[in-house]
Amino acid sequence: MSVALYDSVTARRLLLAQFAIVIILSVVFCLNSQKWAISAFLGGLSGCLPNAVFLLLTWRHQDNDRVQGKLAWSFFIGEIVKIILTIALLVIALVVFKAEFLPLCVTYLAVLIVQVVAPAIINIFRN
């Protein structure tokens, strides 16, 4: 589920929650080694950064003057860019930075789990 499906306040809170998870897990993995902390940060960044880019790409077409089909195309292009950026960031983290696989995957999956679970929790506390 994409971040832009929510209103701007909920989407910002979701991105903030994702980034908080990245920082927390990076600090936890720092207890093992600095390389694990950097790997965890890169894995989390691979999940957060594409969501933020998707948010920017789709919000520019979400105004009161919606052109027929333009909003759907912005979602389509946003998802394509998000997928390509995610793959590129994960490949860069593994190949260029020689990141450890376990902390990278754990943090990336934690960001994805937050993306699914956090909107329900945010909506509970909003009401």
mmCIF file of N, CA and C in Angstrom:
data_model
loop_
_atom_site.group_PDB
_atom_site.id
_atom_site.type_symbol
_atom_site.label_atom_id
_atom_site.label_comp_id
_atom_site.label_asym_id
_atom_site.label_seq_id
_atom_site.Cartn_x
_atom_site.Cartn_y
_atom_site.Cartn_z
ATOM 1 N N MET A 1 0.845 -1.174 0.000
ATOM 2 C CA MET A 1 0.000 0.000 0.000
ATOM 3 C C MET A 1 0.884 1.228 0.000
ATOM 4 N N SER A 2 0.571 2.180 -0.822
ATOM 5 C CA SER A 2 1.428 3.329 -1.004
ATOM 6 C C SER A 2 1.087 4.449 -0.037
ATOM 7 N N VAL A 3 2.097 5.231 0.260
ATOM 8 C CA VAL A 3 1.961 6.317 1.222
ATOM 9 C C VAL A 3 0.968 7.364 0.746
ATOM 10 N N ALA A 4 0.915 7.621 -0.543
ATOM 11 C CA ALA A 4 0.097 8.717 -1.063
ATOM 12 C C ALA A 4 -1.398 8.444 -1.010
ATOM 13 N N LEU A 5 -1.806 7.247 -0.614
ATOM 14 C CA LEU A 5 -3.225 6.955 -0.485
ATOM 15 C C LEU A 5 -3.826 7.606 0.750
ATOM 16 N N TYR A 6 -3.017 8.135 1.629
ATOM 17 C CA TYR A 6 -3.476 8.752 2.861
ATOM 18 C C TYR A 6 -3.405 10.268 2.723
ATOM 19 N N ASP A 7 -4.051 10.970 3.653
ATOM 20 C CA ASP A 7 -3.936 12.416 3.636
ATOM 21 C C ASP A 7 -2.511 12.816 4.006
ATOM 22 N N SER A 8 -2.196 14.085 3.838
ATOM 23 C CA SER A 8 -0.806 14.517 4.001
ATOM 24 C C SER A 8 -0.305 14.356 5.430
ATOM 25 N N VAL A 9 -1.147 14.576 6.418
ATOM 26 C CA VAL A 9 -0.721 14.441 7.807
ATOM 27 C C VAL A 9 -0.408 12.977 8.125
ATOM 28 N N THR A 10 -1.274 12.074 7.719
ATOM 29 C CA THR A 10 -1.051 10.651 7.965
ATOM 30 C C THR A 10 0.176 10.157 7.208
ATOM 31 N N ALA A 11 0.353 10.621 5.991
ATOM 32 C CA ALA A 11 1.514 10.199 5.198
ATOM 33 C C ALA A 11 2.814 10.682 5.837
ATOM 34 N N ARG A 12 2.825 11.903 6.329
ATOM 35 C CA ARG A 12 4.032 12.409 7.012
ATOM 36 C C ARG A 12 4.310 11.632 8.285
ATOM 37 N N ARG A 13 3.270 11.319 9.034
ATOM 38 C CA ARG A 13 3.455 10.526 10.254
ATOM 39 C C ARG A 13 3.973 9.132 9.924
ATOM 40 N N LEU A 14 3.479 8.561 8.844
ATOM 41 C CA LEU A 14 3.939 7.239 8.426
ATOM 42 C C LEU A 14 5.415 7.278 8.039
ATOM 43 N N LEU A 15 5.820 8.280 7.285
ATOM 44 C CA LEU A 15 7.234 8.403 6.928
ATOM 45 C C LEU A 15 8.102 8.638 8.157
ATOM 46 N N LEU A 16 7.604 9.426 9.096
ATOM 47 C CA LEU A 16 8.338 9.662 10.342
ATOM 48 C C LEU A 16 8.467 8.370 11.149
ATOM 49 N N ALA A 17 7.398 7.582 11.212
ATOM 50 C CA ALA A 17 7.457 6.303 11.928
ATOM 51 C C ALA A 17 8.445 5.349 11.260
ATOM 52 N N GLN A 18 8.463 5.325 9.940
ATOM 53 C CA GLN A 18 9.408 4.473 9.237
ATOM 54 C C GLN A 18 10.845 4.900 9.524
ATOM 55 N N PHE A 19 11.096 6.198 9.476
ATOM 56 C CA PHE A 19 12.451 6.663 9.730
ATOM 57 C C PHE A 19 12.856 6.425 11.177
ATOM 58 N N ALA A 20 11.910 6.537 12.108
ATOM 59 C CA ALA A 20 12.210 6.248 13.517
ATOM 60 C C ALA A 20 12.606 4.779 13.698
ATOM 61 N N ILE A 21 11.930 3.875 13.001
ATOM 62 C CA ILE A 21 12.283 2.456 13.059
ATOM 63 C C ILE A 21 13.683 2.234 12.509
ATOM 64 N N VAL A 22 14.022 2.938 11.440
ATOM 65 C CA VAL A 22 15.367 2.820 10.861
ATOM 66 C C VAL A 22 16.424 3.245 11.877
ATOM 67 N N ILE A 23 16.212 4.368 12.530
ATOM 68 C CA ILE A 23 17.174 4.866 13.520
ATOM 69 C C ILE A 23 17.275 3.905 14.706
ATOM 70 N N ILE A 24 16.129 3.445 15.203
ATOM 71 C CA ILE A 24 16.133 2.531 16.353
ATOM 72 C C ILE A 24 16.868 1.235 16.020
ATOM 73 N N LEU A 25 16.561 0.647 14.865
ATOM 74 C CA LEU A 25 17.223 -0.605 14.502
ATOM 75 C C LEU A 25 18.710 -0.393 14.203
ATOM 76 N N SER A 26 19.075 0.761 13.665
ATOM 77 C CA SER A 26 20.494 1.045 13.440
ATOM 78 C C SER A 26 21.252 1.126 14.768
ATOM 79 N N VAL A 27 20.628 1.745 15.754
ATOM 80 C CA VAL A 27 21.254 1.825 17.078
ATOM 81 C C VAL A 27 21.355 0.428 17.703
ATOM 82 N N VAL A 28 20.314 -0.385 17.547
ATOM 83 C CA VAL A 28 20.349 -1.746 18.098
ATOM 84 C C VAL A 28 21.443 -2.572 17.423
ATOM 85 N N PHE A 29 21.537 -2.469 16.097
ATOM 86 C CA PHE A 29 22.573 -3.224 15.390
ATOM 87 C C PHE A 29 23.965 -2.653 15.636
ATOM 88 N N CYS A 30 24.052 -1.417 16.101
ATOM 89 C CA CYS A 30 25.334 -0.816 16.443
ATOM 90 C C CYS A 30 25.982 -1.550 17.622
ATOM 91 N N LEU A 31 25.160 -2.194 18.435
ATOM 92 C CA LEU A 31 25.695 -2.964 19.550
ATOM 93 C C LEU A 31 26.547 -4.126 19.067
ATOM 94 N N ASN A 32 26.264 -4.652 17.876
ATOM 95 C CA ASN A 32 27.047 -5.744 17.320
ATOM 96 C C ASN A 32 28.317 -5.200 16.659
ATOM 97 N N SER A 33 28.155 -4.291 15.703
ATOM 98 C CA SER A 33 29.313 -3.657 15.065
ATOM 99 C C SER A 33 28.855 -2.439 14.282
ATOM 100 N N GLN A 34 29.819 -1.617 13.925
ATOM 101 C CA GLN A 34 29.506 -0.421 13.159
ATOM 102 C C GLN A 34 29.049 -0.786 11.747
ATOM 103 N N LYS A 35 29.615 -1.825 11.177
ATOM 104 C CA LYS A 35 29.215 -2.248 9.835
ATOM 105 C C LYS A 35 27.763 -2.713 9.815
ATOM 106 N N TRP A 36 27.337 -3.392 10.882
ATOM 107 C CA TRP A 36 25.938 -3.825 10.965
ATOM 108 C C TRP A 36 25.007 -2.621 11.084
ATOM 109 N N ALA A 37 25.434 -1.605 11.837
ATOM 110 C CA ALA A 37 24.608 -0.394 11.981
ATOM 111 C C ALA A 37 24.463 0.322 10.644
ATOM 112 N N ILE A 38 25.555 0.435 9.906
ATOM 113 C CA ILE A 38 25.494 1.082 8.592
ATOM 114 C C ILE A 38 24.644 0.252 7.639
ATOM 115 N N SER A 39 24.781 -1.067 7.700
ATOM 116 C CA SER A 39 23.974 -1.949 6.850
ATOM 117 C C SER A 39 22.488 -1.800 7.173
ATOM 118 N N ALA A 40 22.165 -1.716 8.450
ATOM 119 C CA ALA A 40 20.769 -1.540 8.856
ATOM 120 C C ALA A 40 20.244 -0.196 8.369
ATOM 121 N N PHE A 41 21.057 0.849 8.481
ATOM 122 C CA PHE A 41 20.632 2.170 8.019
ATOM 123 C C PHE A 41 20.403 2.173 6.513
ATOM 124 N N LEU A 42 21.288 1.528 5.765
ATOM 125 C CA LEU A 42 21.130 1.473 4.311
ATOM 126 C C LEU A 42 19.891 0.668 3.913
ATOM 127 N N GLY A 43 19.600 -0.396 4.641
ATOM 128 C CA GLY A 43 18.396 -1.179 4.376
ATOM 129 C C GLY A 43 17.136 -0.383 4.650
ATOM 130 N N GLY A 44 17.132 0.354 5.742
ATOM 131 C CA GLY A 44 15.982 1.189 6.063
ATOM 132 C C GLY A 44 15.828 2.350 5.102
ATOM 133 N N LEU A 45 16.954 2.916 4.692
ATOM 134 C CA LEU A 45 16.921 3.994 3.723
ATOM 135 C C LEU A 45 16.379 3.507 2.380
ATOM 136 N N SER A 46 16.650 2.245 2.054
ATOM 137 C CA SER A 46 16.131 1.654 0.817
ATOM 138 C C SER A 46 14.615 1.499 0.860
ATOM 139 N N GLY A 47 14.041 1.506 2.043
ATOM 140 C CA GLY A 47 12.588 1.438 2.174
ATOM 141 C C GLY A 47 11.941 2.811 2.320
ATOM 142 N N CYS A 48 12.597 3.718 3.038
ATOM 143 C CA CYS A 48 12.024 5.045 3.315
ATOM 144 C C CYS A 48 12.153 6.009 2.146
ATOM 145 N N LEU A 49 13.323 6.063 1.551
ATOM 146 C CA LEU A 49 13.569 7.038 0.494
ATOM 147 C C LEU A 49 12.655 6.860 -0.721
ATOM 148 N N PRO A 50 12.434 5.636 -1.211
ATOM 149 C CA PRO A 50 11.491 5.487 -2.328
ATOM 150 C C PRO A 50 10.064 5.905 -1.971
ATOM 151 N N ASN A 51 9.657 5.687 -0.724
ATOM 152 C CA ASN A 51 8.331 6.136 -0.302
ATOM 153 C C ASN A 51 8.231 7.656 -0.328
ATOM 154 N N ALA A 52 9.276 8.334 0.112
ATOM 155 C CA ALA A 52 9.269 9.792 0.095
ATOM 156 C C ALA A 52 9.251 10.323 -1.338
ATOM 157 N N VAL A 53 10.014 9.701 -2.229
ATOM 158 C CA VAL A 53 10.015 10.120 -3.634
ATOM 159 C C VAL A 53 8.645 9.872 -4.256
ATOM 160 N N PHE A 54 8.037 8.716 -3.960
ATOM 161 C CA PHE A 54 6.697 8.419 -4.464
ATOM 162 C C PHE A 54 5.696 9.457 -3.975
ATOM 163 N N LEU A 55 5.822 9.825 -2.734
ATOM 164 C CA LEU A 55 4.938 10.829 -2.146
ATOM 165 C C LEU A 55 5.052 12.161 -2.884
ATOM 166 N N LEU A 56 6.267 12.580 -3.164
ATOM 167 C CA LEU A 56 6.464 13.836 -3.880
ATOM 168 C C LEU A 56 5.932 13.767 -5.308
ATOM 169 N N LEU A 57 6.128 12.637 -5.975
ATOM 170 C CA LEU A 57 5.664 12.499 -7.356
ATOM 171 C C LEU A 57 4.140 12.487 -7.463
ATOM 172 N N THR A 58 3.469 11.892 -6.503
ATOM 173 C CA THR A 58 2.012 11.783 -6.601
ATOM 174 C C THR A 58 1.276 12.982 -6.014
ATOM 175 N N TRP A 59 1.844 13.638 -5.019
ATOM 176 C CA TRP A 59 1.151 14.789 -4.430
ATOM 177 C C TRP A 59 1.073 15.973 -5.367
ATOM 178 N N ARG A 60 1.963 16.051 -6.325
ATOM 179 C CA ARG A 60 1.926 17.208 -7.214
ATOM 180 C C ARG A 60 0.698 17.184 -8.113
ATOM 181 N N HIS A 61 0.034 16.038 -8.264
ATOM 182 C CA HIS A 61 -1.177 15.945 -9.078
ATOM 183 C C HIS A 61 -2.446 15.809 -8.241
ATOM 184 N N GLN A 62 -2.325 15.840 -6.916
ATOM 185 C CA GLN A 62 -3.504 15.711 -6.068
ATOM 186 C C GLN A 62 -3.977 17.095 -5.619
ATOM 187 N N ASP A 63 -4.593 17.797 -6.518
ATOM 188 C CA ASP A 63 -5.175 19.092 -6.186
ATOM 189 C C ASP A 63 -6.634 19.107 -6.618
ATOM 190 N N ASN A 64 -7.264 20.233 -6.513
ATOM 191 C CA ASN A 64 -8.684 20.326 -6.853
ATOM 192 C C ASN A 64 -8.942 20.279 -8.353
ATOM 193 N N ASP A 65 -7.944 20.577 -9.154
ATOM 194 C CA ASP A 65 -8.087 20.598 -10.609
ATOM 195 C C ASP A 65 -7.506 19.303 -11.191
ATOM 196 N N ARG A 66 -8.198 18.200 -11.002
ATOM 197 C CA ARG A 66 -7.713 16.906 -11.475
ATOM 198 C C ARG A 66 -8.084 16.693 -12.936
ATOM 199 N N VAL A 67 -7.092 16.427 -13.731
ATOM 200 C CA VAL A 67 -7.301 16.144 -15.139
ATOM 201 C C VAL A 67 -7.579 14.652 -15.268
ATOM 202 N N GLN A 68 -8.512 14.300 -16.150
ATOM 203 C CA GLN A 68 -8.906 12.902 -16.333
ATOM 204 C C GLN A 68 -7.688 12.041 -16.658
ATOM 205 N N GLY A 69 -7.398 11.069 -15.816
ATOM 206 C CA GLY A 69 -6.324 10.123 -16.058
ATOM 207 C C GLY A 69 -4.952 10.579 -15.606
ATOM 208 N N LYS A 70 -4.780 11.856 -15.321
ATOM 209 C CA LYS A 70 -3.459 12.349 -14.929
ATOM 210 C C LYS A 70 -3.062 11.839 -13.545
ATOM 211 N N LEU A 71 -4.013 11.725 -12.641
ATOM 212 C CA LEU A 71 -3.721 11.200 -11.310
ATOM 213 C C LEU A 71 -3.324 9.736 -11.379
ATOM 214 N N ALA A 72 -4.023 8.963 -12.200
ATOM 215 C CA ALA A 72 -3.678 7.545 -12.350
ATOM 216 C C ALA A 72 -2.282 7.379 -12.937
ATOM 217 N N TRP A 73 -1.932 8.218 -13.910
ATOM 218 C CA TRP A 73 -0.587 8.137 -14.490
ATOM 219 C C TRP A 73 0.472 8.524 -13.475
ATOM 220 N N SER A 74 0.182 9.494 -12.606
ATOM 221 C CA SER A 74 1.177 9.880 -11.608
ATOM 222 C C SER A 74 1.404 8.743 -10.611
ATOM 223 N N PHE A 75 0.342 7.995 -10.265
ATOM 224 C CA PHE A 75 0.518 6.828 -9.408
ATOM 225 C C PHE A 75 1.329 5.754 -10.115
ATOM 226 N N PHE A 76 1.028 5.516 -11.378
ATOM 227 C CA PHE A 76 1.738 4.502 -12.152
ATOM 228 C C PHE A 76 3.221 4.842 -12.269
ATOM 229 N N ILE A 77 3.519 6.065 -12.655
ATOM 230 C CA ILE A 77 4.911 6.486 -12.796
ATOM 231 C C ILE A 77 5.595 6.503 -11.432
ATOM 232 N N GLY A 78 4.881 6.932 -10.401
ATOM 233 C CA GLY A 78 5.438 6.931 -9.048
ATOM 234 C C GLY A 78 5.801 5.542 -8.580
ATOM 235 N N GLU A 79 4.952 4.560 -8.863
ATOM 236 C CA GLU A 79 5.252 3.182 -8.469
ATOM 237 C C GLU A 79 6.443 2.620 -9.245
ATOM 238 N N ILE A 80 6.526 2.934 -10.525
ATOM 239 C CA ILE A 80 7.666 2.477 -11.331
ATOM 240 C C ILE A 80 8.970 3.060 -10.780
ATOM 241 N N VAL A 81 8.971 4.368 -10.520
ATOM 242 C CA VAL A 81 10.158 5.018 -9.967
ATOM 243 C C VAL A 81 10.493 4.437 -8.596
ATOM 244 N N LYS A 82 9.473 4.177 -7.794
ATOM 245 C CA LYS A 82 9.679 3.621 -6.456
ATOM 246 C C LYS A 82 10.330 2.239 -6.525
ATOM 247 N N ILE A 83 9.860 1.394 -7.416
ATOM 248 C CA ILE A 83 10.419 0.052 -7.546
ATOM 249 C C ILE A 83 11.860 0.110 -8.046
ATOM 250 N N ILE A 84 12.107 0.918 -9.073
ATOM 251 C CA ILE A 84 13.463 1.034 -9.619
ATOM 252 C C ILE A 84 14.418 1.612 -8.577
ATOM 253 N N LEU A 85 13.978 2.632 -7.850
ATOM 254 C CA LEU A 85 14.816 3.247 -6.829
ATOM 255 C C LEU A 85 15.104 2.274 -5.686
ATOM 256 N N THR A 86 14.118 1.485 -5.292
ATOM 257 C CA THR A 86 14.326 0.492 -4.234
ATOM 258 C C THR A 86 15.368 -0.534 -4.655
ATOM 259 N N ILE A 87 15.223 -1.066 -5.852
ATOM 260 C CA ILE A 87 16.191 -2.059 -6.345
ATOM 261 C C ILE A 87 17.579 -1.443 -6.447
ATOM 262 N N ALA A 88 17.655 -0.223 -6.983
ATOM 263 C CA ALA A 88 18.955 0.434 -7.126
ATOM 264 C C ALA A 88 19.621 0.669 -5.778
ATOM 265 N N LEU A 89 18.852 1.131 -4.792
ATOM 266 C CA LEU A 89 19.426 1.380 -3.468
ATOM 267 C C LEU A 89 19.887 0.094 -2.797
ATOM 268 N N LEU A 90 19.119 -0.981 -2.937
ATOM 269 C CA LEU A 90 19.533 -2.254 -2.344
ATOM 270 C C LEU A 90 20.786 -2.801 -3.030
ATOM 271 N N VAL A 91 20.857 -2.694 -4.346
ATOM 272 C CA VAL A 91 22.049 -3.154 -5.071
ATOM 273 C C VAL A 91 23.265 -2.313 -4.685
ATOM 274 N N ILE A 92 23.093 -0.993 -4.599
ATOM 275 C CA ILE A 92 24.201 -0.123 -4.192
ATOM 276 C C ILE A 92 24.666 -0.470 -2.783
ATOM 277 N N ALA A 93 23.720 -0.713 -1.884
ATOM 278 C CA ALA A 93 24.088 -1.055 -0.511
ATOM 279 C C ALA A 93 24.874 -2.368 -0.460
ATOM 280 N N LEU A 94 24.453 -3.352 -1.239
ATOM 281 C CA LEU A 94 25.113 -4.659 -1.194
ATOM 282 C C LEU A 94 26.423 -4.693 -1.980
ATOM 283 N N VAL A 95 26.447 -4.051 -3.143
ATOM 284 C CA VAL A 95 27.629 -4.154 -4.005
ATOM 285 C C VAL A 95 28.670 -3.083 -3.672
ATOM 286 N N VAL A 96 28.243 -1.842 -3.600
ATOM 287 C CA VAL A 96 29.195 -0.753 -3.404
ATOM 288 C C VAL A 96 29.657 -0.668 -1.952
ATOM 289 N N PHE A 97 28.704 -0.663 -1.025
ATOM 290 C CA PHE A 97 29.053 -0.516 0.386
ATOM 291 C C PHE A 97 29.346 -1.842 1.076
ATOM 292 N N LYS A 98 29.166 -2.943 0.383
ATOM 293 C CA LYS A 98 29.404 -4.288 0.938
ATOM 294 C C LYS A 98 28.687 -4.470 2.274
ATOM 295 N N ALA A 99 27.416 -4.118 2.286
ATOM 296 C CA ALA A 99 26.603 -4.184 3.503
ATOM 297 C C ALA A 99 26.353 -5.634 3.906
ATOM 298 N N GLU A 100 26.210 -5.835 5.194
ATOM 299 C CA GLU A 100 25.852 -7.149 5.718
ATOM 300 C C GLU A 100 24.395 -7.436 5.354
ATOM 301 N N PHE A 101 24.123 -8.664 4.957
ATOM 302 C CA PHE A 101 22.806 -9.017 4.437
ATOM 303 C C PHE A 101 21.727 -9.037 5.527
ATOM 304 N N LEU A 102 22.025 -9.608 6.683
ATOM 305 C CA LEU A 102 21.017 -9.774 7.737
ATOM 306 C C LEU A 102 20.458 -8.441 8.255
ATOM 307 N N PRO A 103 21.296 -7.508 8.715
ATOM 308 C CA PRO A 103 20.713 -6.247 9.210
ATOM 309 C C PRO A 103 20.035 -5.433 8.107
ATOM 310 N N LEU A 104 20.570 -5.519 6.885
ATOM 311 C CA LEU A 104 19.954 -4.819 5.766
ATOM 312 C C LEU A 104 18.540 -5.326 5.529
ATOM 313 N N CYS A 105 18.377 -6.642 5.485
ATOM 314 C CA CYS A 105 17.058 -7.235 5.234
ATOM 315 C C CYS A 105 16.100 -7.026 6.396
ATOM 316 N N VAL A 106 16.597 -7.162 7.612
ATOM 317 C CA VAL A 106 15.729 -7.001 8.789
ATOM 318 C C VAL A 106 15.162 -5.583 8.843
ATOM 319 N N THR A 107 16.012 -4.594 8.627
ATOM 320 C CA THR A 107 15.547 -3.215 8.684
ATOM 321 C C THR A 107 14.633 -2.887 7.511
ATOM 322 N N TYR A 108 14.961 -3.384 6.321
ATOM 323 C CA TYR A 108 14.097 -3.152 5.159
ATOM 324 C C TYR A 108 12.711 -3.761 5.390
ATOM 325 N N LEU A 109 12.675 -4.987 5.894
ATOM 326 C CA LEU A 109 11.387 -5.633 6.173
ATOM 327 C C LEU A 109 10.634 -4.931 7.298
ATOM 328 N N ALA A 110 11.351 -4.406 8.288
ATOM 329 C CA ALA A 110 10.694 -3.662 9.367
ATOM 330 C C ALA A 110 10.021 -2.397 8.830
ATOM 331 N N VAL A 111 10.682 -1.727 7.886
ATOM 332 C CA VAL A 111 10.086 -0.536 7.270
ATOM 333 C C VAL A 111 8.825 -0.921 6.498
ATOM 334 N N LEU A 112 8.857 -2.051 5.792
ATOM 335 C CA LEU A 112 7.673 -2.499 5.065
ATOM 336 C C LEU A 112 6.533 -2.863 6.014
ATOM 337 N N ILE A 113 6.866 -3.479 7.133
ATOM 338 C CA ILE A 113 5.841 -3.836 8.119
ATOM 339 C C ILE A 113 5.222 -2.570 8.722
ATOM 340 N N VAL A 114 6.052 -1.584 9.010
ATOM 341 C CA VAL A 114 5.537 -0.308 9.535
ATOM 342 C C VAL A 114 4.618 0.342 8.513
ATOM 343 N N GLN A 115 4.952 0.224 7.229
ATOM 344 C CA GLN A 115 4.123 0.813 6.178
ATOM 345 C C GLN A 115 2.734 0.192 6.148
ATOM 346 N N VAL A 116 2.618 -1.068 6.545
ATOM 347 C CA VAL A 116 1.325 -1.743 6.540
ATOM 348 C C VAL A 116 0.574 -1.530 7.858
ATOM 349 N N VAL A 117 1.287 -1.580 8.976
ATOM 350 C CA VAL A 117 0.647 -1.568 10.292
ATOM 351 C C VAL A 117 0.398 -0.143 10.821
ATOM 352 N N ALA A 118 1.315 0.770 10.586
ATOM 353 C CA ALA A 118 1.225 2.109 11.182
ATOM 354 C C ALA A 118 -0.028 2.889 10.813
ATOM 355 N N PRO A 119 -0.529 2.833 9.573
ATOM 356 C CA PRO A 119 -1.748 3.614 9.291
ATOM 357 C C PRO A 119 -2.944 3.223 10.160
ATOM 358 N N ALA A 120 -3.074 1.949 10.472
ATOM 359 C CA ALA A 120 -4.167 1.526 11.342
ATOM 360 C C ALA A 120 -3.991 2.080 12.752
ATOM 361 N N ILE A 121 -2.770 2.061 13.236
ATOM 362 C CA ILE A 121 -2.503 2.578 14.575
ATOM 363 C C ILE A 121 -2.681 4.097 14.611
ATOM 364 N N ILE A 122 -2.227 4.778 13.566
ATOM 365 C CA ILE A 122 -2.385 6.238 13.492
ATOM 366 C C ILE A 122 -3.865 6.606 13.470
ATOM 367 N N ASN A 123 -4.676 5.856 12.718
ATOM 368 C CA ASN A 123 -6.103 6.147 12.649
ATOM 369 C C ASN A 123 -6.814 5.853 13.965
ATOM 370 N N ILE A 124 -6.361 4.859 14.701
ATOM 371 C CA ILE A 124 -6.958 4.561 16.016
ATOM 372 C C ILE A 124 -6.737 5.727 16.970
ATOM 373 N N PHE A 125 -5.490 6.247 16.994
ATOM 374 C CA PHE A 125 -5.190 7.330 17.921
ATOM 375 C C PHE A 125 -5.729 8.676 17.470
ATOM 376 N N ARG A 126 -6.040 8.801 16.175
ATOM 377 C CA ARG A 126 -6.606 10.057 15.684
ATOM 378 C C ARG A 126 -8.048 10.197 16.121
ATOM 379 N N ASN A 127 -8.777 9.094 16.209
ATOM 380 C CA ASN A 127 -10.208 9.154 16.568
ATOM 381 C C ASN A 127 -10.403 9.252 18.024
#
